[in-house]
Structure formats: C-alpha cells, structure tokens
C-alpha cells in the first residue's frame, strides 16, 4: 500500500528528520538513503523496516540533519594565536590600515583550531532509531487507513458478487431445460420432413449434455472461496497474498462454469462476475 510519514528528533539543538515512503509491491523491497555521516546506521534502519513491514516498496531517506557534534570536536579559538595577530597589527608602519574584522581574524592560520569533524555516535544512533521508528509507525498508520478504505470498497464488490452468485445458482437450475431447447431447435433446423426427430435419442443427448454441463462442484468451491475472502478481509493484517490467491481460484471456477454451460443463462452472469472480480483483484493488490 502507499503511504508517507515523517519522523523527527530534536534534542539539545540537534535535529534529525527522516521520511518514509511506500508504494504497492507483492514482496518487501526496502531501501535506505542517508547522508554520509549517517551511513553506518543504514543496517539499523533496514532492520527496523523489516520488523514492521512485510510487503511493498519502502524507502527511507533523510530530510534534515544538523548538529550531533560532541563538545570536544567543536572548533575553538586559539586565544594566544589571535592575540599575537592583533599585537602584530600594532607593529605595522604608520599609514597602514590596522582594522581586522572578526571573520578575517578567524580565517588567519591557526586561529580557529578544530578537534575533528566527529559526531556523538551514541546520541546520533538513538536519534536515528527514534526518528526512523516514528516515521515507520506513521507510515504504517497511513497504510492502515488506506487499508480500511480498500476494505470498504472490496466489501461493496463482494456484496455484488454474492447477489450475482444467487443469480448463477438460479441459472444453473434452468440450464438443462435451456440446453434441451437449444438442441431441439438446432436439430429441427437440420432435419427435413422425411427425417423425424427421435425424442428418445434427444433425451439421451440432453442427459449427456446436462452431465457435462453440471457445475455443482464448481459452485460449491466458488461459495467456499467467497466465504474465505470475506473471512480474510475481516481478519485484517498482511492478507494481500492470500486475497490474490483467492481471486485466482474464484476466476478458475467462474471460467469452468462458463465453459461447461456455453449458450445458457449462466454465461452472461459469469461474465458480469468476472468484471467484478477484476475490480476486486485490483483492490486486493493494494493491500499488504
């Protein structure tokens, strides 16, 4: 399912903001893109993603990152060196400008001493974990909200399928009589006055066709699959794969019903149910 969320950690003037995005996918495909200073924590973030999400294309990236520099690594002014430069200004010959801005002074060699560009690893790891968990929890909430909307849409489609299922059962009851009428009409068109229709042979052929066109088992399985689909929706959670499998099984039974009873009232009902099933499958593909 699709979703977007942001996790932020602000502490002692330090800031870390991470964003999590997801789009539909049958399997979990997780990717993490962080700044160089945060690269060591990518395995941690991937683990957090896998703990929470089982399906979809999920990407986590960095929006803002500032601070997290330990006190000992922050730049300091070499007071003695700065005073030396200022004293040297006083020794310049008369007529030479002796003004020096703070910015210019700090740019002189040795005035600004740096202890390194390190970061406070312990605080930074805690911030990464906190921001990532917040972003992923928010993403899951957005996905759940979308799942609720999808569930409602699928329930409406299922209700229409159940109505058509009733029509399908009624059509099956009339299929034998319709097959007999179709066969009688076809034979009458082919036979002339000298070749009378053998009613006994006709009944045998009708019985044979009715046996071949019997879809009782397919309808029983169809009912079972629809009930299983409904139960999976009610259960919730990561049911996308199960729903996709059930859609395939429902399609198989409908196809068999249509093939066995060509030319009867079953055919248009099957076609209408397949249209609804395609809509159902599209919605199910969006679920985790």
mmCIF file of C-alpha atoms in Angstrom:
data_model
loop_
_atom_site.group_PDB
_atom_site.id
_atom_site.type_symbol
_atom_site.label_atom_id
_atom_site.label_comp_id
_atom_site.label_asym_id
_atom_site.label_seq_id
_atom_site.Cartn_x
_atom_site.Cartn_y
_atom_site.Cartn_z
ATOM 1 C CA UNK A 1 0.000 0.000 0.000
ATOM 2 C CA UNK A 2 1.016 3.576 -0.474
ATOM 3 C CA UNK A 3 1.872 5.904 2.361
ATOM 4 C CA UNK A 4 4.101 8.720 3.563
ATOM 5 C CA UNK A 5 5.244 9.846 7.010
ATOM 6 C CA UNK A 6 7.999 11.881 8.670
ATOM 7 C CA UNK A 7 9.830 11.205 11.925
ATOM 8 C CA UNK A 8 11.721 13.994 13.722
ATOM 9 C CA UNK A 9 14.130 14.034 16.641
ATOM 10 C CA UNK A 10 15.070 17.417 18.113
ATOM 11 C CA UNK A 11 17.286 17.487 21.188
ATOM 12 C CA UNK A 12 19.769 19.988 22.627
ATOM 13 C CA UNK A 13 19.847 21.982 19.399
ATOM 14 C CA UNK A 14 20.421 18.880 17.263
ATOM 15 C CA UNK A 15 17.971 17.949 14.529
ATOM 16 C CA UNK A 16 17.313 14.778 12.566
ATOM 17 C CA UNK A 17 14.317 14.351 10.278
ATOM 18 C CA UNK A 18 13.643 11.159 8.319
ATOM 19 C CA UNK A 19 10.905 10.449 5.769
ATOM 20 C CA UNK A 20 9.365 7.070 4.935
ATOM 21 C CA UNK A 21 7.528 6.319 1.692
ATOM 22 C CA UNK A 22 5.878 3.179 0.368
ATOM 23 C CA UNK A 23 4.170 2.059 -2.826
ATOM 24 C CA UNK A 24 2.480 -1.198 -3.776
ATOM 25 C CA UNK A 25 4.522 -4.360 -4.198
ATOM 26 C CA UNK A 26 3.973 -8.099 -3.836
ATOM 27 C CA UNK A 27 7.153 -8.504 -1.813
ATOM 28 C CA UNK A 28 9.109 -6.307 0.561
ATOM 29 C CA UNK A 29 11.704 -4.158 -1.193
ATOM 30 C CA UNK A 30 13.358 -1.816 1.300
ATOM 31 C CA UNK A 31 15.904 0.873 0.502
ATOM 32 C CA UNK A 32 17.627 3.428 2.730
ATOM 33 C CA UNK A 33 19.379 6.568 1.533
ATOM 34 C CA UNK A 34 21.135 8.572 4.240
ATOM 35 C CA UNK A 35 23.908 11.220 4.282
ATOM 36 C CA UNK A 36 27.494 10.039 4.569
ATOM 37 C CA UNK A 37 27.625 10.744 8.321
ATOM 38 C CA UNK A 38 24.568 8.505 8.839
ATOM 39 C CA UNK A 39 25.653 5.680 6.526
ATOM 40 C CA UNK A 40 26.760 3.407 9.430
ATOM 41 C CA UNK A 41 23.146 3.335 10.639
ATOM 42 C CA UNK A 42 21.584 2.114 7.396
ATOM 43 C CA UNK A 43 21.614 -1.559 8.563
ATOM 44 C CA UNK A 44 19.785 -0.486 11.726
ATOM 45 C CA UNK A 45 17.111 1.295 9.700
ATOM 46 C CA UNK A 46 16.712 -1.677 7.335
ATOM 47 C CA UNK A 47 16.201 -3.949 10.328
ATOM 48 C CA UNK A 48 13.520 -1.609 11.701
ATOM 49 C CA UNK A 49 11.739 -1.670 8.333
ATOM 50 C CA UNK A 50 11.768 -5.474 8.132
ATOM 51 C CA UNK A 51 10.481 -5.775 11.700
ATOM 52 C CA UNK A 52 7.408 -3.709 10.859
ATOM 53 C CA UNK A 53 6.612 -4.227 7.169
ATOM 54 C CA UNK A 54 6.304 -7.431 5.153
ATOM 55 C CA UNK A 55 5.196 -6.197 1.727
ATOM 56 C CA UNK A 56 5.619 -3.190 -0.561
ATOM 57 C CA UNK A 57 8.388 -0.977 -1.871
ATOM 58 C CA UNK A 58 9.556 1.051 1.123
ATOM 59 C CA UNK A 59 12.120 3.835 1.013
ATOM 60 C CA UNK A 60 13.508 5.797 3.941
ATOM 61 C CA UNK A 61 15.561 8.945 3.442
ATOM 62 C CA UNK A 62 16.830 11.979 5.304
ATOM 63 C CA UNK A 63 15.136 15.379 5.185
ATOM 64 C CA UNK A 64 17.213 17.321 7.748
ATOM 65 C CA UNK A 65 20.394 16.592 9.656
ATOM 66 C CA UNK A 66 22.240 19.125 11.803
ATOM 67 C CA UNK A 67 24.339 19.002 14.952
ATOM 68 C CA UNK A 68 25.198 15.888 16.948
ATOM 69 C CA UNK A 69 28.815 17.086 17.198
ATOM 70 C CA UNK A 70 30.464 16.208 20.521
ATOM 71 C CA UNK A 71 31.762 19.101 22.617
ATOM 72 C CA UNK A 72 35.389 18.070 22.176
ATOM 73 C CA UNK A 73 35.034 18.070 18.376
ATOM 74 C CA UNK A 74 33.677 21.600 18.082
ATOM 75 C CA UNK A 75 36.049 24.287 16.742
ATOM 76 C CA UNK A 76 37.761 26.564 19.292
ATOM 77 C CA UNK A 77 39.615 29.861 19.060
ATOM 78 C CA UNK A 78 43.325 29.786 19.877
ATOM 79 C CA UNK A 79 43.328 32.810 22.130
ATOM 80 C CA UNK A 80 47.135 33.181 22.194
ATOM 81 C CA UNK A 81 47.384 32.985 18.413
ATOM 82 C CA UNK A 82 44.606 35.560 17.974
ATOM 83 C CA UNK A 83 46.248 37.960 20.455
ATOM 84 C CA UNK A 84 49.525 37.508 18.603
ATOM 85 C CA UNK A 85 47.962 38.565 15.317
ATOM 86 C CA UNK A 86 46.345 41.613 16.963
ATOM 87 C CA UNK A 87 49.634 42.598 18.557
ATOM 88 C CA UNK A 88 51.349 42.260 15.191
ATOM 89 C CA UNK A 89 48.887 44.759 13.753
ATOM 90 C CA UNK A 90 50.120 47.362 16.207
ATOM 91 C CA UNK A 91 53.649 46.925 14.912
ATOM 92 C CA UNK A 92 52.757 47.797 11.349
ATOM 93 C CA UNK A 93 54.305 51.008 9.932
ATOM 94 C CA UNK A 94 52.301 54.257 10.220
ATOM 95 C CA UNK A 95 49.757 54.756 7.437
ATOM 96 C CA UNK A 96 48.881 51.048 7.117
ATOM 97 C CA UNK A 97 45.271 50.189 7.966
ATOM 98 C CA UNK A 98 45.162 48.267 11.202
ATOM 99 C CA UNK A 99 41.498 47.201 11.311
ATOM 100 C CA UNK A 100 40.654 43.491 11.181
ATOM 101 C CA UNK A 101 37.159 42.028 11.333
ATOM 102 C CA UNK A 102 36.372 39.001 13.467
ATOM 103 C CA UNK A 103 35.706 36.978 10.284
ATOM 104 C CA UNK A 104 39.097 37.959 8.873
ATOM 105 C CA UNK A 105 40.805 37.153 12.151
ATOM 106 C CA UNK A 106 39.233 33.684 12.322
ATOM 107 C CA UNK A 107 40.460 32.932 8.800
ATOM 108 C CA UNK A 108 44.089 33.560 9.724
ATOM 109 C CA UNK A 109 46.177 30.375 10.066
ATOM 110 C CA UNK A 110 45.938 28.682 13.452
ATOM 111 C CA UNK A 111 43.333 30.991 14.972
ATOM 112 C CA UNK A 112 40.458 28.517 14.606
ATOM 113 C CA UNK A 113 41.521 25.165 15.966
ATOM 114 C CA UNK A 114 39.433 22.102 15.053
ATOM 115 C CA UNK A 115 39.490 18.886 17.020
ATOM 116 C CA UNK A 116 37.917 16.989 14.136
ATOM 117 C CA UNK A 117 34.584 16.563 12.388
ATOM 118 C CA UNK A 118 33.360 13.713 14.536
ATOM 119 C CA UNK A 119 29.820 13.179 15.751
ATOM 120 C CA UNK A 120 28.433 11.937 19.026
ATOM 121 C CA UNK A 121 27.798 8.370 17.851
ATOM 122 C CA UNK A 122 25.755 7.314 20.871
ATOM 123 C CA UNK A 123 23.327 10.236 20.681
ATOM 124 C CA UNK A 124 23.152 10.022 16.920
ATOM 125 C CA UNK A 125 22.244 6.321 16.919
ATOM 126 C CA UNK A 126 19.491 6.975 19.456
ATOM 127 C CA UNK A 127 18.191 9.823 17.285
ATOM 128 C CA UNK A 128 18.251 7.676 14.124
ATOM 129 C CA UNK A 129 16.330 4.912 15.875
ATOM 130 C CA UNK A 130 13.778 7.323 17.313
ATOM 131 C CA UNK A 131 13.201 9.215 14.047
ATOM 132 C CA UNK A 132 13.045 6.002 11.971
ATOM 133 C CA UNK A 133 10.590 4.333 14.358
ATOM 134 C CA UNK A 134 8.407 7.437 14.351
ATOM 135 C CA UNK A 135 8.452 7.631 10.536
ATOM 136 C CA UNK A 136 7.707 3.917 10.105
ATOM 137 C CA UNK A 137 4.935 3.929 12.723
ATOM 138 C CA UNK A 138 3.367 6.889 10.931
ATOM 139 C CA UNK A 139 3.728 5.104 7.608
ATOM 140 C CA UNK A 140 2.002 2.019 8.995
ATOM 141 C CA UNK A 141 -0.844 4.168 10.285
ATOM 142 C CA UNK A 142 -1.308 5.740 6.833
ATOM 143 C CA UNK A 143 -1.260 2.261 5.303
ATOM 144 C CA UNK A 144 -3.847 1.039 7.806
ATOM 145 C CA UNK A 145 -6.101 3.973 6.949
ATOM 146 C CA UNK A 146 -5.765 3.178 3.255
ATOM 147 C CA UNK A 147 -6.406 -0.480 4.046
ATOM 148 C CA UNK A 148 -9.672 0.436 5.775
ATOM 149 C CA UNK A 149 -10.798 2.361 2.706
ATOM 150 C CA UNK A 150 -9.816 -0.510 0.427
ATOM 151 C CA UNK A 151 -11.621 -2.959 2.689
ATOM 152 C CA UNK A 152 -14.832 -0.966 2.432
ATOM 153 C CA UNK A 153 -14.531 -0.852 -1.360
ATOM 154 C CA UNK A 154 -13.952 -4.617 -1.533
ATOM 155 C CA UNK A 155 -16.905 -5.299 0.748
ATOM 156 C CA UNK A 156 -19.134 -3.449 -1.705
ATOM 157 C CA UNK A 157 -17.784 -5.513 -4.599
ATOM 158 C CA UNK A 158 -18.216 -8.732 -2.594
ATOM 159 C CA UNK A 159 -21.845 -7.822 -1.904
ATOM 160 C CA UNK A 160 -22.441 -7.511 -5.664
ATOM 161 C CA UNK A 161 -20.693 -10.836 -6.256
ATOM 162 C CA UNK A 162 -22.916 -12.517 -3.675
ATOM 163 C CA UNK A 163 -26.010 -11.153 -5.429
ATOM 164 C CA UNK A 164 -24.753 -12.483 -8.756
ATOM 165 C CA UNK A 165 -23.881 -15.790 -7.126
ATOM 166 C CA UNK A 166 -27.591 -16.167 -6.332
ATOM 167 C CA UNK A 167 -28.423 -15.458 -9.976
ATOM 168 C CA UNK A 168 -25.831 -18.016 -11.012
ATOM 169 C CA UNK A 169 -27.431 -20.714 -8.847
ATOM 170 C CA UNK A 170 -30.830 -19.900 -10.371
ATOM 171 C CA UNK A 171 -29.374 -20.005 -13.901
ATOM 172 C CA UNK A 172 -27.888 -23.451 -13.264
ATOM 173 C CA UNK A 173 -31.327 -24.788 -12.370
ATOM 174 C CA UNK A 174 -32.650 -23.719 -15.786
ATOM 175 C CA UNK A 175 -29.569 -24.743 -17.741
ATOM 176 C CA UNK A 176 -30.722 -28.298 -18.552
ATOM 177 C CA UNK A 177 -34.045 -27.123 -19.969
ATOM 178 C CA UNK A 178 -32.301 -24.435 -21.969
ATOM 179 C CA UNK A 179 -29.780 -26.938 -23.344
ATOM 180 C CA UNK A 180 -32.664 -29.200 -24.419
ATOM 181 C CA UNK A 181 -34.433 -26.339 -26.189
ATOM 182 C CA UNK A 182 -31.215 -25.269 -27.907
ATOM 183 C CA UNK A 183 -30.524 -28.811 -29.077
ATOM 184 C CA UNK A 184 -34.100 -29.384 -30.277
ATOM 185 C CA UNK A 185 -34.101 -26.124 -32.218
ATOM 186 C CA UNK A 186 -30.776 -26.914 -33.832
ATOM 187 C CA UNK A 187 -31.823 -30.422 -34.847
ATOM 188 C CA UNK A 188 -35.113 -29.208 -36.279
ATOM 189 C CA UNK A 189 -33.184 -26.781 -38.443
ATOM 190 C CA UNK A 190 -31.004 -29.608 -39.746
ATOM 191 C CA UNK A 191 -33.713 -32.261 -40.267
ATOM 192 C CA UNK A 192 -36.255 -32.241 -43.108
ATOM 193 C CA UNK A 193 -39.819 -33.609 -43.157
ATOM 194 C CA UNK A 194 -38.629 -37.093 -44.082
ATOM 195 C CA UNK A 195 -36.327 -37.293 -41.074
ATOM 196 C CA UNK A 196 -38.363 -37.021 -37.911
ATOM 197 C CA UNK A 197 -36.797 -36.114 -34.587
ATOM 198 C CA UNK A 198 -36.306 -39.107 -32.308
ATOM 199 C CA UNK A 199 -37.460 -37.840 -28.921
ATOM 200 C CA UNK A 200 -35.850 -40.780 -27.137
ATOM 201 C CA UNK A 201 -32.464 -40.076 -28.683
ATOM 202 C CA UNK A 202 -32.929 -36.384 -27.939
ATOM 203 C CA UNK A 203 -33.473 -37.106 -24.266
ATOM 204 C CA UNK A 204 -30.315 -39.188 -24.188
ATOM 205 C CA UNK A 205 -28.298 -36.372 -25.761
ATOM 206 C CA UNK A 206 -29.800 -33.837 -23.362
ATOM 207 C CA UNK A 207 -28.916 -36.036 -20.407
ATOM 208 C CA UNK A 208 -25.369 -36.346 -21.712
ATOM 209 C CA UNK A 209 -25.044 -32.575 -22.205
ATOM 210 C CA UNK A 210 -26.563 -31.909 -18.794
ATOM 211 C CA UNK A 211 -23.997 -34.197 -17.188
ATOM 212 C CA UNK A 212 -21.153 -32.438 -18.969
ATOM 213 C CA UNK A 213 -22.583 -29.048 -18.057
ATOM 214 C CA UNK A 214 -23.070 -29.878 -14.380
ATOM 215 C CA UNK A 215 -21.282 -27.146 -12.398
ATOM 216 C CA UNK A 216 -22.443 -28.121 -8.921
ATOM 217 C CA UNK A 217 -18.905 -28.757 -7.664
ATOM 218 C CA UNK A 218 -17.625 -25.508 -9.181
ATOM 219 C CA UNK A 219 -20.408 -23.543 -7.471
ATOM 220 C CA UNK A 220 -19.640 -25.187 -4.129
ATOM 221 C CA UNK A 221 -15.977 -24.228 -4.438
ATOM 222 C CA UNK A 222 -16.957 -20.737 -5.580
ATOM 223 C CA UNK A 223 -19.084 -20.291 -2.457
ATOM 224 C CA UNK A 224 -16.202 -21.533 -0.311
ATOM 225 C CA UNK A 225 -13.701 -19.124 -1.903
ATOM 226 C CA UNK A 226 -16.020 -16.136 -1.455
ATOM 227 C CA UNK A 227 -16.502 -17.015 2.205
ATOM 228 C CA UNK A 228 -12.731 -17.377 2.653
ATOM 229 C CA UNK A 229 -12.194 -13.981 1.025
ATOM 230 C CA UNK A 230 -14.694 -12.391 3.385
ATOM 231 C CA UNK A 231 -13.036 -14.051 6.389
ATOM 232 C CA UNK A 232 -9.569 -12.855 5.330
ATOM 233 C CA UNK A 233 -10.825 -9.288 4.998
ATOM 234 C CA UNK A 234 -12.360 -9.456 8.473
ATOM 235 C CA UNK A 235 -9.123 -10.865 9.892
ATOM 236 C CA UNK A 236 -7.053 -7.937 8.584
ATOM 237 C CA UNK A 237 -3.277 -7.735 8.682
ATOM 238 C CA UNK A 238 -0.966 -8.716 5.822
ATOM 239 C CA UNK A 239 -3.526 -10.657 3.762
ATOM 240 C CA UNK A 240 -2.750 -9.337 0.293
ATOM 241 C CA UNK A 241 -1.161 -12.549 -0.978
ATOM 242 C CA UNK A 242 -3.996 -14.693 0.357
ATOM 243 C CA UNK A 243 -6.599 -12.457 -1.300
ATOM 244 C CA UNK A 244 -4.706 -12.557 -4.590
ATOM 245 C CA UNK A 245 -4.661 -16.373 -4.444
ATOM 246 C CA UNK A 246 -8.407 -16.494 -3.688
ATOM 247 C CA UNK A 247 -9.101 -14.186 -6.645
ATOM 248 C CA UNK A 248 -7.247 -16.637 -8.891
ATOM 249 C CA UNK A 249 -9.285 -19.556 -7.547
ATOM 250 C CA UNK A 250 -12.588 -17.684 -7.964
ATOM 251 C CA UNK A 251 -11.627 -16.838 -11.545
ATOM 252 C CA UNK A 252 -10.813 -20.503 -12.234
ATOM 253 C CA UNK A 253 -14.232 -21.684 -11.022
ATOM 254 C CA UNK A 254 -16.072 -18.982 -12.994
ATOM 255 C CA UNK A 255 -14.154 -19.894 -16.148
ATOM 256 C CA UNK A 256 -15.049 -23.568 -15.741
ATOM 257 C CA UNK A 257 -18.720 -22.706 -15.210
ATOM 258 C CA UNK A 258 -18.737 -20.584 -18.352
ATOM 259 C CA UNK A 259 -17.005 -23.240 -20.441
ATOM 260 C CA UNK A 260 -19.328 -26.027 -19.310
ATOM 261 C CA UNK A 261 -22.568 -24.119 -19.894
ATOM 262 C CA UNK A 262 -21.958 -22.149 -23.087
ATOM 263 C CA UNK A 263 -25.157 -20.832 -24.609
ATOM 264 C CA UNK A 264 -27.170 -20.805 -21.379
ATOM 265 C CA UNK A 265 -28.190 -18.088 -18.932
ATOM 266 C CA UNK A 266 -25.060 -18.949 -16.958
ATOM 267 C CA UNK A 267 -22.774 -17.237 -19.494
ATOM 268 C CA UNK A 268 -23.816 -13.565 -19.016
ATOM 269 C CA UNK A 269 -23.807 -13.959 -15.229
ATOM 270 C CA UNK A 270 -20.298 -15.431 -15.320
ATOM 271 C CA UNK A 271 -19.072 -12.556 -17.487
ATOM 272 C CA UNK A 272 -20.534 -9.975 -15.129
ATOM 273 C CA UNK A 273 -18.959 -11.711 -12.140
ATOM 274 C CA UNK A 274 -15.567 -11.713 -13.886
ATOM 275 C CA UNK A 275 -15.780 -7.949 -14.379
ATOM 276 C CA UNK A 276 -16.407 -7.501 -10.650
ATOM 277 C CA UNK A 277 -13.634 -9.980 -9.841
ATOM 278 C CA UNK A 278 -11.134 -7.897 -11.839
ATOM 279 C CA UNK A 279 -12.111 -4.873 -9.762
ATOM 280 C CA UNK A 280 -11.716 -6.930 -6.599
ATOM 281 C CA UNK A 281 -8.259 -8.132 -7.646
ATOM 282 C CA UNK A 282 -7.129 -4.562 -8.375
ATOM 283 C CA UNK A 283 -8.122 -3.511 -4.866
ATOM 284 C CA UNK A 284 -6.585 -6.590 -3.258
ATOM 285 C CA UNK A 285 -3.264 -5.859 -4.987
ATOM 286 C CA UNK A 286 -3.045 -2.645 -2.939
ATOM 287 C CA UNK A 287 -3.217 -4.456 0.380
ATOM 288 C CA UNK A 288 -0.118 -5.505 2.281
#
